[in-house]
mmCIF file with all atom_site columns, C-alpha atoms in Angstrom:
data_model
loop_
_atom_site.group_PDB
_atom_site.id
_atom_site.type_symbol
_atom_site.label_atom_id
_atom_site.label_alt_id
_atom_site.label_comp_id
_atom_site.label_asym_id
_atom_site.label_entity_id
_atom_site.label_seq_id
_atom_site.pdbx_PDB_ins_code
_atom_site.Cartn_x
_atom_site.Cartn_y
_atom_site.Cartn_z
_atom_site.occupancy
_atom_site.B_iso_or_equiv
_atom_site.pdbx_formal_charge
_atom_site.auth_seq_id
_atom_site.auth_comp_id
_atom_site.auth_asym_id
_atom_site.auth_atom_id
_atom_site.pdbx_PDB_model_num
ATOM 1   C CA . MET A 1 1   ? 38.381 115.261 48.825 1.00 90.00 ? 1   MET A CA 1
ATOM 2   C CA . PRO A 1 2   ? 38.072 112.547 51.444 1.00 94.00 ? 2   PRO A CA 1
ATOM 3   C CA . ASP A 1 3   ? 37.308 113.163 54.973 1.00 96.00 ? 3   ASP A CA 1
ATOM 4   C CA . PRO A 1 4   ? 40.467 113.995 57.025 1.00 98.00 ? 4   PRO A CA 1
ATOM 5   C CA . ILE A 1 5   ? 42.232 111.982 59.695 1.00 98.00 ? 5   ILE A CA 1
ATOM 6   C CA . ARG A 1 6   ? 43.550 113.300 62.996 1.00 99.00 ? 6   ARG A CA 1
ATOM 7   C CA . ALA A 1 7   ? 46.907 113.383 64.235 1.00 99.00 ? 7   ALA A CA 1
ATOM 8   C CA . GLU A 1 8   ? 49.222 114.353 66.951 1.00 99.00 ? 8   GLU A CA 1
ATOM 9   C CA . TYR A 1 9   ? 52.648 115.560 67.222 1.00 99.00 ? 9   TYR A CA 1
ATOM 10  C CA . LEU A 1 10  ? 54.965 115.468 70.242 1.00 99.00 ? 10  LEU A CA 1
ATOM 11  C CA . MET A 1 11  ? 58.440 117.135 69.755 1.00 98.00 ? 11  MET A CA 1
ATOM 12  C CA . CYS A 1 12  ? 60.711 115.285 72.679 1.00 99.00 ? 12  CYS A CA 1
ATOM 13  C CA . ASN A 1 13  ? 64.299 115.132 73.937 1.00 98.00 ? 13  ASN A CA 1
ATOM 14  C CA . LEU A 1 14  ? 65.837 112.222 75.159 1.00 99.00 ? 14  LEU A CA 1
ATOM 15  C CA . ASN A 1 15  ? 66.531 112.296 79.270 1.00 98.00 ? 15  ASN A CA 1
ATOM 16  C CA . ASP A 1 16  ? 69.940 112.499 80.440 1.00 98.00 ? 16  ASP A CA 1
ATOM 17  C CA . GLY A 1 17  ? 71.701 109.048 80.099 1.00 98.00 ? 17  GLY A CA 1
ATOM 18  C CA . LYS A 1 18  ? 69.130 107.691 77.479 1.00 98.00 ? 18  LYS A CA 1
ATOM 19  C CA . SER A 1 19  ? 69.765 106.771 74.055 1.00 98.00 ? 19  SER A CA 1
ATOM 20  C CA . PHE A 1 20  ? 67.370 106.248 71.212 1.00 97.00 ? 20  PHE A CA 1
ATOM 21  C CA . ASP A 1 21  ? 67.860 102.467 71.674 1.00 98.00 ? 21  ASP A CA 1
ATOM 22  C CA . ASP A 1 22  ? 66.212 102.927 75.307 1.00 98.00 ? 22  ASP A CA 1
ATOM 23  C CA . PHE A 1 23  ? 63.464 104.995 73.664 1.00 98.00 ? 23  PHE A CA 1
ATOM 24  C CA . MET A 1 24  ? 62.732 101.762 71.106 1.00 98.00 ? 24  MET A CA 1
ATOM 25  C CA . LYS A 1 25  ? 62.823 99.377  73.915 1.00 98.00 ? 25  LYS A CA 1
ATOM 26  C CA . TRP A 1 26  ? 60.315 101.524 75.660 1.00 98.00 ? 26  TRP A CA 1
ATOM 27  C CA . SER A 1 27  ? 58.191 101.755 72.399 1.00 98.00 ? 27  SER A CA 1
ATOM 28  C CA . LYS A 1 28  ? 57.936 97.789  72.872 1.00 98.00 ? 28  LYS A CA 1
ATOM 29  C CA . SER A 1 29  ? 56.323 97.989  76.272 1.00 98.00 ? 29  SER A CA 1
ATOM 30  C CA . TRP A 1 30  ? 54.062 100.556 74.905 1.00 98.00 ? 30  TRP A CA 1
ATOM 31  C CA . ASN A 1 31  ? 53.121 98.564  72.138 1.00 98.00 ? 31  ASN A CA 1
ATOM 32  C CA . LYS A 1 32  ? 52.326 95.269  74.540 1.00 98.00 ? 32  LYS A CA 1
ATOM 33  C CA . VAL A 1 33  ? 49.753 97.646  76.385 1.00 98.00 ? 33  VAL A CA 1
ATOM 34  C CA . MET A 1 34  ? 48.288 99.003  73.452 1.00 98.00 ? 34  MET A CA 1
ATOM 35  C CA . ASP A 1 35  ? 47.644 95.348  72.016 1.00 98.00 ? 35  ASP A CA 1
ATOM 36  C CA . ALA A 1 36  ? 45.710 94.624  75.033 1.00 97.00 ? 36  ALA A CA 1
ATOM 37  C CA . THR A 1 37  ? 43.610 97.815  75.580 1.00 97.00 ? 37  THR A CA 1
ATOM 38  C CA . ASP A 1 38  ? 43.503 100.042 72.293 1.00 96.00 ? 38  ASP A CA 1
ATOM 39  C CA . GLU A 1 39  ? 40.269 100.491 70.569 1.00 97.00 ? 39  GLU A CA 1
ATOM 40  C CA . SER A 1 40  ? 41.169 103.480 68.750 1.00 98.00 ? 40  SER A CA 1
ATOM 41  C CA . GLY A 1 41  ? 43.021 102.004 65.758 1.00 98.00 ? 41  GLY A CA 1
ATOM 42  C CA . TYR A 1 42  ? 45.802 104.478 66.829 1.00 99.00 ? 42  TYR A CA 1
ATOM 43  C CA . ASP A 1 43  ? 49.035 103.815 64.742 1.00 98.00 ? 43  ASP A CA 1
ATOM 44  C CA . ALA A 1 44  ? 52.382 105.874 65.381 1.00 98.00 ? 44  ALA A CA 1
ATOM 45  C CA . ALA A 1 45  ? 55.918 106.834 64.256 1.00 99.00 ? 45  ALA A CA 1
ATOM 46  C CA . VAL A 1 46  ? 58.884 108.369 65.302 1.00 99.00 ? 46  VAL A CA 1
ATOM 47  C CA . MET A 1 47  ? 60.691 110.937 63.255 1.00 98.00 ? 47  MET A CA 1
ATOM 48  C CA . VAL A 1 48  ? 64.656 111.862 64.024 1.00 98.00 ? 48  VAL A CA 1
ATOM 49  C CA . PRO A 1 49  ? 66.282 114.916 62.156 1.00 98.00 ? 49  PRO A CA 1
ATOM 50  C CA . ARG A 1 50  ? 67.994 114.281 59.125 1.00 98.00 ? 50  ARG A CA 1
ATOM 51  C CA . TYR A 1 51  ? 68.186 117.738 57.167 1.00 98.00 ? 51  TYR A CA 1
ATOM 52  C CA . ARG A 1 52  ? 67.263 120.197 59.489 1.00 95.00 ? 52  ARG A CA 1
ATOM 53  C CA . SER A 1 53  ? 68.875 123.380 60.689 1.00 94.00 ? 53  SER A CA 1
ATOM 54  C CA . PRO A 1 54  ? 69.666 123.552 63.548 1.00 92.00 ? 54  PRO A CA 1
ATOM 55  C CA . LEU A 1 55  ? 69.518 120.081 64.464 1.00 91.00 ? 55  LEU A CA 1
ATOM 56  C CA . THR A 1 56  ? 69.390 120.525 68.220 1.00 89.00 ? 56  THR A CA 1
ATOM 57  C CA . ASP A 1 57  ? 66.010 121.988 68.793 1.00 93.00 ? 57  ASP A CA 1
ATOM 58  C CA . PHE A 1 58  ? 64.571 118.319 69.557 1.00 97.00 ? 58  PHE A CA 1
ATOM 59  C CA . ASP A 1 59  ? 65.919 114.620 69.408 1.00 98.00 ? 59  ASP A CA 1
ATOM 60  C CA . MET A 1 60  ? 62.909 113.599 68.059 1.00 98.00 ? 60  MET A CA 1
ATOM 61  C CA . PHE A 1 61  ? 59.138 113.720 67.680 1.00 98.00 ? 61  PHE A CA 1
ATOM 62  C CA . TRP A 1 62  ? 56.382 111.244 67.727 1.00 99.00 ? 62  TRP A CA 1
ATOM 63  C CA . VAL A 1 63  ? 53.562 111.509 65.194 1.00 99.00 ? 63  VAL A CA 1
ATOM 64  C CA . GLY A 1 64  ? 50.299 109.603 65.966 1.00 99.00 ? 64  GLY A CA 1
ATOM 65  C CA . HIS A 1 65  ? 47.116 108.988 63.709 1.00 98.00 ? 65  HIS A CA 1
ATOM 66  C CA . THR A 1 66  ? 43.625 108.047 64.097 1.00 99.00 ? 66  THR A CA 1
ATOM 67  C CA . ASP A 1 67  ? 40.419 108.226 61.573 1.00 98.00 ? 67  ASP A CA 1
ATOM 68  C CA . THR A 1 68  ? 38.426 110.369 63.628 1.00 98.00 ? 68  THR A CA 1
ATOM 69  C CA . THR A 1 69  ? 38.853 112.995 66.646 1.00 98.00 ? 69  THR A CA 1
ATOM 70  C CA . THR A 1 70  ? 36.589 110.489 68.479 1.00 98.00 ? 70  THR A CA 1
ATOM 71  C CA . ASN A 1 71  ? 39.134 107.793 67.969 1.00 99.00 ? 71  ASN A CA 1
ATOM 72  C CA . LEU A 1 72  ? 42.246 110.177 68.949 1.00 99.00 ? 72  LEU A CA 1
ATOM 73  C CA . GLY A 1 73  ? 40.184 110.703 72.295 1.00 99.00 ? 73  GLY A CA 1
ATOM 74  C CA . LYS A 1 74  ? 39.679 107.247 72.909 1.00 98.00 ? 74  LYS A CA 1
ATOM 75  C CA . ALA A 1 75  ? 43.706 106.729 72.785 1.00 98.00 ? 75  ALA A CA 1
ATOM 76  C CA . LEU A 1 76  ? 44.134 109.834 74.957 1.00 98.00 ? 76  LEU A CA 1
ATOM 77  C CA . ASP A 1 77  ? 41.781 108.111 77.590 1.00 98.00 ? 77  ASP A CA 1
ATOM 78  C CA . ASN A 1 78  ? 43.713 105.080 77.119 1.00 98.00 ? 78  ASN A CA 1
ATOM 79  C CA . TRP A 1 79  ? 47.061 106.747 77.294 1.00 98.00 ? 79  TRP A CA 1
ATOM 80  C CA . PHE A 1 80  ? 46.063 108.667 80.667 1.00 98.00 ? 80  PHE A CA 1
ATOM 81  C CA . GLY A 1 81  ? 44.244 105.432 82.225 1.00 97.00 ? 81  GLY A CA 1
ATOM 82  C CA . ASP A 1 82  ? 45.713 103.197 84.932 1.00 97.00 ? 82  ASP A CA 1
ATOM 83  C CA . GLY A 1 83  ? 46.822 100.659 82.688 1.00 95.00 ? 83  GLY A CA 1
ATOM 84  C CA . PHE A 1 84  ? 49.153 102.714 81.091 1.00 97.00 ? 84  PHE A CA 1
ATOM 85  C CA . LYS A 1 85  ? 50.676 104.145 84.413 1.00 97.00 ? 85  LYS A CA 1
ATOM 86  C CA . ARG A 1 86  ? 53.894 102.161 84.540 1.00 97.00 ? 86  ARG A CA 1
ATOM 87  C CA . VAL A 1 87  ? 54.619 102.782 80.808 1.00 98.00 ? 87  VAL A CA 1
ATOM 88  C CA . ARG A 1 88  ? 53.973 106.601 81.064 1.00 97.00 ? 88  ARG A CA 1
ATOM 89  C CA . ASP A 1 89  ? 56.129 106.751 83.980 1.00 97.00 ? 89  ASP A CA 1
ATOM 90  C CA . SER A 1 90  ? 59.164 104.950 82.306 1.00 98.00 ? 90  SER A CA 1
ATOM 91  C CA . ILE A 1 91  ? 58.998 106.986 79.362 1.00 98.00 ? 91  ILE A CA 1
ATOM 92  C CA . PRO A 1 92  ? 62.829 107.821 78.413 1.00 99.00 ? 92  PRO A CA 1
ATOM 93  C CA . VAL A 1 93  ? 62.027 111.492 76.866 1.00 99.00 ? 93  VAL A CA 1
ATOM 94  C CA . THR A 1 94  ? 60.758 114.790 78.053 1.00 98.00 ? 94  THR A CA 1
ATOM 95  C CA . CYS A 1 95  ? 58.460 116.532 75.497 1.00 98.00 ? 95  CYS A CA 1
ATOM 96  C CA . VAL A 1 96  ? 58.908 120.245 74.966 1.00 97.00 ? 96  VAL A CA 1
ATOM 97  C CA . GLN A 1 97  ? 56.135 120.791 72.156 1.00 97.00 ? 97  GLN A CA 1
ATOM 98  C CA . ALA A 1 98  ? 52.871 119.130 71.395 1.00 98.00 ? 98  ALA A CA 1
ATOM 99  C CA . PHE A 1 99  ? 49.876 119.937 69.093 1.00 98.00 ? 99  PHE A CA 1
ATOM 100 C CA . ASN A 1 100 ? 47.452 117.995 67.235 1.00 98.00 ? 100 ASN A CA 1
ATOM 101 C CA . ALA A 1 101 ? 46.315 118.427 63.586 1.00 98.00 ? 101 ALA A CA 1
ATOM 102 C CA . VAL A 1 102 ? 44.064 117.044 60.750 1.00 98.00 ? 102 VAL A CA 1
ATOM 103 C CA . GLN A 1 103 ? 45.558 115.660 57.914 1.00 98.00 ? 103 GLN A CA 1
ATOM 104 C CA . TRP A 1 104 ? 44.351 114.777 54.117 1.00 99.00 ? 104 TRP A CA 1
ATOM 105 C CA . VAL A 1 105 ? 45.816 111.473 52.880 1.00 98.00 ? 105 VAL A CA 1
ATOM 106 C CA . LEU A 1 106 ? 46.735 111.631 49.164 1.00 97.00 ? 106 LEU A CA 1
ATOM 107 C CA . GLU A 1 107 ? 46.516 108.275 47.349 1.00 90.00 ? 107 GLU A CA 1
ATOM 108 C CA . SER A 1 108 ? 49.737 106.050 48.182 1.00 95.00 ? 108 SER A CA 1
ATOM 109 C CA . ASN A 1 109 ? 51.402 103.434 45.908 1.00 97.00 ? 109 ASN A CA 1
ATOM 110 C CA . PHE A 1 110 ? 53.098 101.797 48.840 1.00 97.00 ? 110 PHE A CA 1
ATOM 111 C CA . ALA A 1 111 ? 51.950 100.028 52.167 1.00 94.00 ? 111 ALA A CA 1
ATOM 112 C CA . PRO A 1 112 ? 53.280 100.444 55.619 1.00 94.00 ? 112 PRO A CA 1
ATOM 113 C CA . GLU A 1 113 ? 55.279 97.087  55.302 1.00 95.00 ? 113 GLU A CA 1
ATOM 114 C CA . ASP A 1 114 ? 57.364 98.649  52.620 1.00 97.00 ? 114 ASP A CA 1
ATOM 115 C CA . LEU A 1 115 ? 58.903 101.317 54.933 1.00 98.00 ? 115 LEU A CA 1
ATOM 116 C CA . SER A 1 116 ? 62.460 100.881 55.894 1.00 98.00 ? 116 SER A CA 1
ATOM 117 C CA . ASN A 1 117 ? 63.891 101.102 59.328 1.00 97.00 ? 117 ASN A CA 1
ATOM 118 C CA . ALA A 1 118 ? 64.680 104.638 58.708 1.00 98.00 ? 118 ALA A CA 1
ATOM 119 C CA . TYR A 1 119 ? 62.366 105.967 55.994 1.00 99.00 ? 119 TYR A CA 1
ATOM 120 C CA . PRO A 1 120 ? 62.336 109.425 54.706 1.00 99.00 ? 120 PRO A CA 1
ATOM 121 C CA . VAL A 1 121 ? 59.626 112.149 55.354 1.00 99.00 ? 121 VAL A CA 1
ATOM 122 C CA . SER A 1 122 ? 59.753 115.622 54.245 1.00 98.00 ? 122 SER A CA 1
ATOM 123 C CA . TYR A 1 123 ? 57.718 118.663 55.533 1.00 98.00 ? 123 TYR A CA 1
ATOM 124 C CA . ARG A 1 124 ? 57.630 122.118 54.179 1.00 98.00 ? 124 ARG A CA 1
ATOM 125 C CA . TYR A 1 125 ? 55.193 125.224 55.294 1.00 98.00 ? 125 TYR A CA 1
ATOM 126 C CA . CYS A 1 126 ? 52.852 126.322 52.389 1.00 99.00 ? 126 CYS A CA 1
ATOM 127 C CA . ASN A 1 127 ? 50.491 129.018 51.556 1.00 99.00 ? 127 ASN A CA 1
ATOM 128 C CA . LEU A 1 128 ? 47.520 128.991 48.912 1.00 99.00 ? 128 LEU A CA 1
ATOM 129 C CA . LYS A 1 129 ? 47.499 131.443 46.230 1.00 99.00 ? 129 LYS A CA 1
ATOM 130 C CA . GLU A 1 130 ? 44.811 134.079 46.056 1.00 98.00 ? 130 GLU A CA 1
ATOM 131 C CA . GLY A 1 131 ? 41.569 132.427 45.405 1.00 98.00 ? 131 GLY A CA 1
ATOM 132 C CA . LYS A 1 132 ? 42.606 129.002 45.995 1.00 99.00 ? 132 LYS A CA 1
ATOM 133 C CA . THR A 1 133 ? 41.255 126.454 48.351 1.00 98.00 ? 133 THR A CA 1
ATOM 134 C CA . LEU A 1 134 ? 42.818 123.407 50.182 1.00 98.00 ? 134 LEU A CA 1
ATOM 135 C CA . GLU A 1 135 ? 40.698 121.101 48.166 1.00 98.00 ? 135 GLU A CA 1
ATOM 136 C CA . ASP A 1 136 ? 42.089 122.736 45.135 1.00 99.00 ? 136 ASP A CA 1
ATOM 137 C CA . ALA A 1 137 ? 45.814 122.171 46.571 1.00 99.00 ? 137 ALA A CA 1
ATOM 138 C CA . TYR A 1 138 ? 44.596 118.437 47.119 1.00 99.00 ? 138 TYR A CA 1
ATOM 139 C CA . ILE A 1 139 ? 43.228 117.689 43.700 1.00 99.00 ? 139 ILE A CA 1
ATOM 140 C CA . ASN A 1 140 ? 46.213 119.276 41.662 1.00 99.00 ? 140 ASN A CA 1
ATOM 141 C CA . LEU A 1 141 ? 48.749 117.545 43.833 1.00 99.00 ? 141 LEU A CA 1
ATOM 142 C CA . SER A 1 142 ? 47.086 114.460 43.410 1.00 98.00 ? 142 SER A CA 1
ATOM 143 C CA . ASN A 1 143 ? 46.999 114.725 39.560 1.00 98.00 ? 143 ASN A CA 1
ATOM 144 C CA . GLN A 1 144 ? 50.694 115.635 39.688 1.00 98.00 ? 144 GLN A CA 1
ATOM 145 C CA . MET A 1 145 ? 51.479 112.620 41.766 1.00 98.00 ? 145 MET A CA 1
ATOM 146 C CA . LYS A 1 146 ? 49.864 110.300 39.228 1.00 98.00 ? 146 LYS A CA 1
ATOM 147 C CA . ILE A 1 147 ? 52.629 111.199 36.816 1.00 98.00 ? 147 ILE A CA 1
ATOM 148 C CA . SER A 1 148 ? 55.210 109.787 39.048 1.00 97.00 ? 148 SER A CA 1
ATOM 149 C CA . HIS A 1 149 ? 53.097 106.631 40.315 1.00 98.00 ? 149 HIS A CA 1
ATOM 150 C CA . GLU A 1 150 ? 52.473 105.782 36.521 1.00 98.00 ? 150 GLU A CA 1
ATOM 151 C CA . ALA A 1 151 ? 56.294 106.029 36.227 1.00 97.00 ? 151 ALA A CA 1
ATOM 152 C CA . GLY A 1 152 ? 56.895 103.180 39.161 1.00 97.00 ? 152 GLY A CA 1
ATOM 153 C CA . ILE A 1 153 ? 57.971 105.794 41.741 1.00 97.00 ? 153 ILE A CA 1
ATOM 154 C CA . ARG A 1 154 ? 56.691 105.147 45.003 1.00 97.00 ? 154 ARG A CA 1
ATOM 155 C CA . ASN A 1 155 ? 55.823 108.056 47.357 1.00 97.00 ? 155 ASN A CA 1
ATOM 156 C CA . SER A 1 156 ? 52.771 109.272 49.459 1.00 98.00 ? 156 SER A CA 1
ATOM 157 C CA . ALA A 1 157 ? 51.737 112.872 50.513 1.00 98.00 ? 157 ALA A CA 1
ATOM 158 C CA . ARG A 1 158 ? 49.642 114.408 53.152 1.00 99.00 ? 158 ARG A CA 1
ATOM 159 C CA . LEU A 1 159 ? 48.176 117.853 53.566 1.00 99.00 ? 159 LEU A CA 1
ATOM 160 C CA . ILE A 1 160 ? 48.237 118.827 57.285 1.00 99.00 ? 160 ILE A CA 1
ATOM 161 C CA . ARG A 1 161 ? 46.283 121.655 59.167 1.00 98.00 ? 161 ARG A CA 1
ATOM 162 C CA . PRO A 1 162 ? 47.702 122.231 62.540 1.00 97.00 ? 162 PRO A CA 1
ATOM 163 C CA . SER A 1 163 ? 45.290 123.024 65.409 1.00 97.00 ? 163 SER A CA 1
ATOM 164 C CA . ASN A 1 164 ? 45.313 122.773 69.194 1.00 97.00 ? 164 ASN A CA 1
ATOM 165 C CA . GLY A 1 165 ? 48.759 123.858 70.570 1.00 97.00 ? 165 GLY A CA 1
ATOM 166 C CA . ALA A 1 166 ? 50.612 124.622 67.434 1.00 96.00 ? 166 ALA A CA 1
ATOM 167 C CA . PRO A 1 167 ? 53.507 126.590 67.149 1.00 94.00 ? 167 PRO A CA 1
ATOM 168 C CA . ALA A 1 168 ? 52.900 130.193 66.355 1.00 93.00 ? 168 ALA A CA 1
ATOM 169 C CA . GLN A 1 169 ? 55.317 130.015 63.166 1.00 90.00 ? 169 GLN A CA 1
ATOM 170 C CA . LEU A 1 170 ? 53.005 127.450 61.746 1.00 93.00 ? 170 LEU A CA 1
ATOM 171 C CA . ALA A 1 171 ? 49.804 130.191 62.196 1.00 89.00 ? 171 ALA A CA 1
ATOM 172 C CA . GLU A 1 172 ? 51.498 132.039 59.498 1.00 93.00 ? 172 GLU A CA 1
ATOM 173 C CA . TYR A 1 173 ? 50.849 129.391 56.853 1.00 98.00 ? 173 TYR A CA 1
ATOM 174 C CA . ASP A 1 174 ? 47.795 127.824 55.388 1.00 98.00 ? 174 ASP A CA 1
ATOM 175 C CA . PHE A 1 175 ? 48.988 124.184 55.634 1.00 99.00 ? 175 PHE A CA 1
ATOM 176 C CA . VAL A 1 176 ? 52.019 121.961 56.002 1.00 99.00 ? 176 VAL A CA 1
ATOM 177 C CA . LEU A 1 177 ? 52.785 119.599 53.114 1.00 99.00 ? 177 LEU A CA 1
ATOM 178 C CA . SER A 1 178 ? 54.672 116.165 54.041 1.00 99.00 ? 178 SER A CA 1
ATOM 179 C CA . TYR A 1 179 ? 56.064 113.664 51.419 1.00 98.00 ? 179 TYR A CA 1
ATOM 180 C CA . GLY A 1 180 ? 56.942 110.068 52.176 1.00 98.00 ? 180 GLY A CA 1
ATOM 181 C CA . SER A 1 181 ? 58.887 107.293 50.432 1.00 98.00 ? 181 SER A CA 1
ATOM 182 C CA . PRO A 1 182 ? 59.658 103.894 51.648 1.00 98.00 ? 182 PRO A CA 1
ATOM 183 C CA . ASP A 1 183 ? 63.326 104.271 51.726 1.00 98.00 ? 183 ASP A CA 1
ATOM 184 C CA . TRP A 1 184 ? 65.796 106.772 50.764 1.00 99.00 ? 184 TRP A CA 1
ATOM 185 C CA . GLU A 1 185 ? 66.919 105.231 47.369 1.00 98.00 ? 185 GLU A CA 1
ATOM 186 C CA . GLU A 1 186 ? 63.346 105.662 46.202 1.00 98.00 ? 186 GLU A CA 1
ATOM 187 C CA . TRP A 1 187 ? 63.332 109.529 47.718 1.00 98.00 ? 187 TRP A CA 1
ATOM 188 C CA . GLY A 1 188 ? 66.332 109.910 45.423 1.00 98.00 ? 188 GLY A CA 1
ATOM 189 C CA . LYS A 1 189 ? 64.536 108.309 42.526 1.00 98.00 ? 189 LYS A CA 1
ATOM 190 C CA . THR A 1 190 ? 61.405 110.706 43.122 1.00 98.00 ? 190 THR A CA 1
ATOM 191 C CA . ILE A 1 191 ? 63.562 114.006 43.374 1.00 98.00 ? 191 ILE A CA 1
ATOM 192 C CA . ASP A 1 192 ? 65.109 112.899 39.901 1.00 98.00 ? 192 ASP A CA 1
ATOM 193 C CA . HIS A 1 193 ? 62.031 112.079 38.578 1.00 98.00 ? 193 HIS A CA 1
ATOM 194 C CA . TYR A 1 194 ? 60.436 115.404 39.288 1.00 98.00 ? 194 TYR A CA 1
ATOM 195 C CA . TRP A 1 195 ? 63.207 117.368 37.679 1.00 98.00 ? 195 TRP A CA 1
ATOM 196 C CA . SER A 1 196 ? 63.216 115.084 34.398 1.00 98.00 ? 196 SER A CA 1
ATOM 197 C CA . GLU A 1 197 ? 59.700 114.310 34.018 1.00 98.00 ? 197 GLU A CA 1
ATOM 198 C CA . VAL A 1 198 ? 57.258 116.445 36.069 1.00 98.00 ? 198 VAL A CA 1
ATOM 199 C CA . ASN A 1 199 ? 58.633 119.915 36.353 1.00 98.00 ? 199 ASN A CA 1
ATOM 200 C CA . ASN A 1 200 ? 56.799 122.043 33.949 1.00 98.00 ? 200 ASN A CA 1
ATOM 201 C CA . THR A 1 201 ? 54.133 119.869 33.008 1.00 98.00 ? 201 THR A CA 1
ATOM 202 C CA . ASP A 1 202 ? 50.694 120.920 32.788 1.00 99.00 ? 202 ASP A CA 1
ATOM 203 C CA . GLU A 1 203 ? 49.693 119.266 35.900 1.00 98.00 ? 203 GLU A CA 1
ATOM 204 C CA . ASN A 1 204 ? 53.131 120.838 37.687 1.00 99.00 ? 204 ASN A CA 1
ATOM 205 C CA . LYS A 1 205 ? 51.730 124.249 36.407 1.00 99.00 ? 205 LYS A CA 1
ATOM 206 C CA . MET A 1 206 ? 48.814 124.049 38.075 1.00 99.00 ? 206 MET A CA 1
ATOM 207 C CA . VAL A 1 207 ? 50.292 123.125 41.618 1.00 99.00 ? 207 VAL A CA 1
ATOM 208 C CA . LYS A 1 208 ? 52.444 125.957 41.140 1.00 98.00 ? 208 LYS A CA 1
ATOM 209 C CA . GLU A 1 209 ? 49.561 128.087 40.142 1.00 99.00 ? 209 GLU A CA 1
ATOM 210 C CA . THR A 1 210 ? 47.691 127.049 43.707 1.00 99.00 ? 210 THR A CA 1
ATOM 211 C CA . TYR A 1 211 ? 50.457 127.156 46.444 1.00 99.00 ? 211 TYR A CA 1
ATOM 212 C CA . SER A 1 212 ? 53.888 127.944 47.099 1.00 99.00 ? 212 SER A CA 1
ATOM 213 C CA . CYS A 1 213 ? 55.889 126.232 50.084 1.00 99.00 ? 213 CYS A CA 1
ATOM 214 C CA . GLU A 1 214 ? 59.498 127.054 51.777 1.00 97.00 ? 214 GLU A CA 1
ATOM 215 C CA . ASN A 1 215 ? 61.284 125.755 54.803 1.00 96.00 ? 215 ASN A CA 1
ATOM 216 C CA . SER A 1 216 ? 61.579 122.204 53.487 1.00 97.00 ? 216 SER A CA 1
ATOM 217 C CA . ARG A 1 217 ? 63.097 119.648 56.085 1.00 98.00 ? 217 ARG A CA 1
ATOM 218 C CA . MET A 1 218 ? 63.579 115.834 56.187 1.00 98.00 ? 218 MET A CA 1
ATOM 219 C CA . TYR A 1 219 ? 63.563 113.178 58.852 1.00 99.00 ? 219 TYR A CA 1
ATOM 220 C CA . SER A 1 220 ? 64.312 109.329 59.214 1.00 98.00 ? 220 SER A CA 1
ATOM 221 C CA . GLY A 1 221 ? 61.083 107.816 60.345 1.00 98.00 ? 221 GLY A CA 1
ATOM 222 C CA . THR A 1 222 ? 60.520 104.484 61.964 1.00 98.00 ? 222 THR A CA 1
ATOM 223 C CA . LEU A 1 223 ? 57.410 102.785 62.531 1.00 98.00 ? 223 LEU A CA 1
ATOM 224 C CA . ILE A 1 224 ? 56.274 101.996 65.886 1.00 98.00 ? 224 ILE A CA 1
ATOM 225 C CA . ARG A 1 225 ? 52.699 101.093 65.735 1.00 97.00 ? 225 ARG A CA 1
#
């Protein structure tokens, strides 16, 4: 099992009179300062609810990643520094939840450049079966995903363990599982292939014996950096 990366999540609402286009314009200013100041390798995307009930809890959420907690700290020092003051003060959203997490990234067979401007990401809440570990989940899901990858299906997955600031409902679960595809058609292929070629294989049975998940929801993602 590889070392985890670090992530932060901020659930936000657009300010009165502001649109998603305003946010994307703001993100260009954010990126310009990042280009000049970032030493952490921070990357980011924004997710807009697509299949989620209710749809009105928040307008979007921001997810940022670094390879280590030290680099997440560097990114935060940069964000709160004088160089970002004008960008901070002009952000067109108000965030209502924020937490950080560790992520274990499974092998992906597509690159960030392959992502569409509204790529699908799903999240579900998961609990390990008795006697099973997160490493078991990582290994068995990796083995299952090889079936799809060998068939040319492009997808990725992450095991996420929320940390500081996590909502109370997440404390009821052992981890969050996310899946990503480069576009929505590829997501559809992934689902169809799962039911025709993956479900009830030996690899899939091992996954089902390791953990179970619920409360799946989906978002359209846009890469920011």
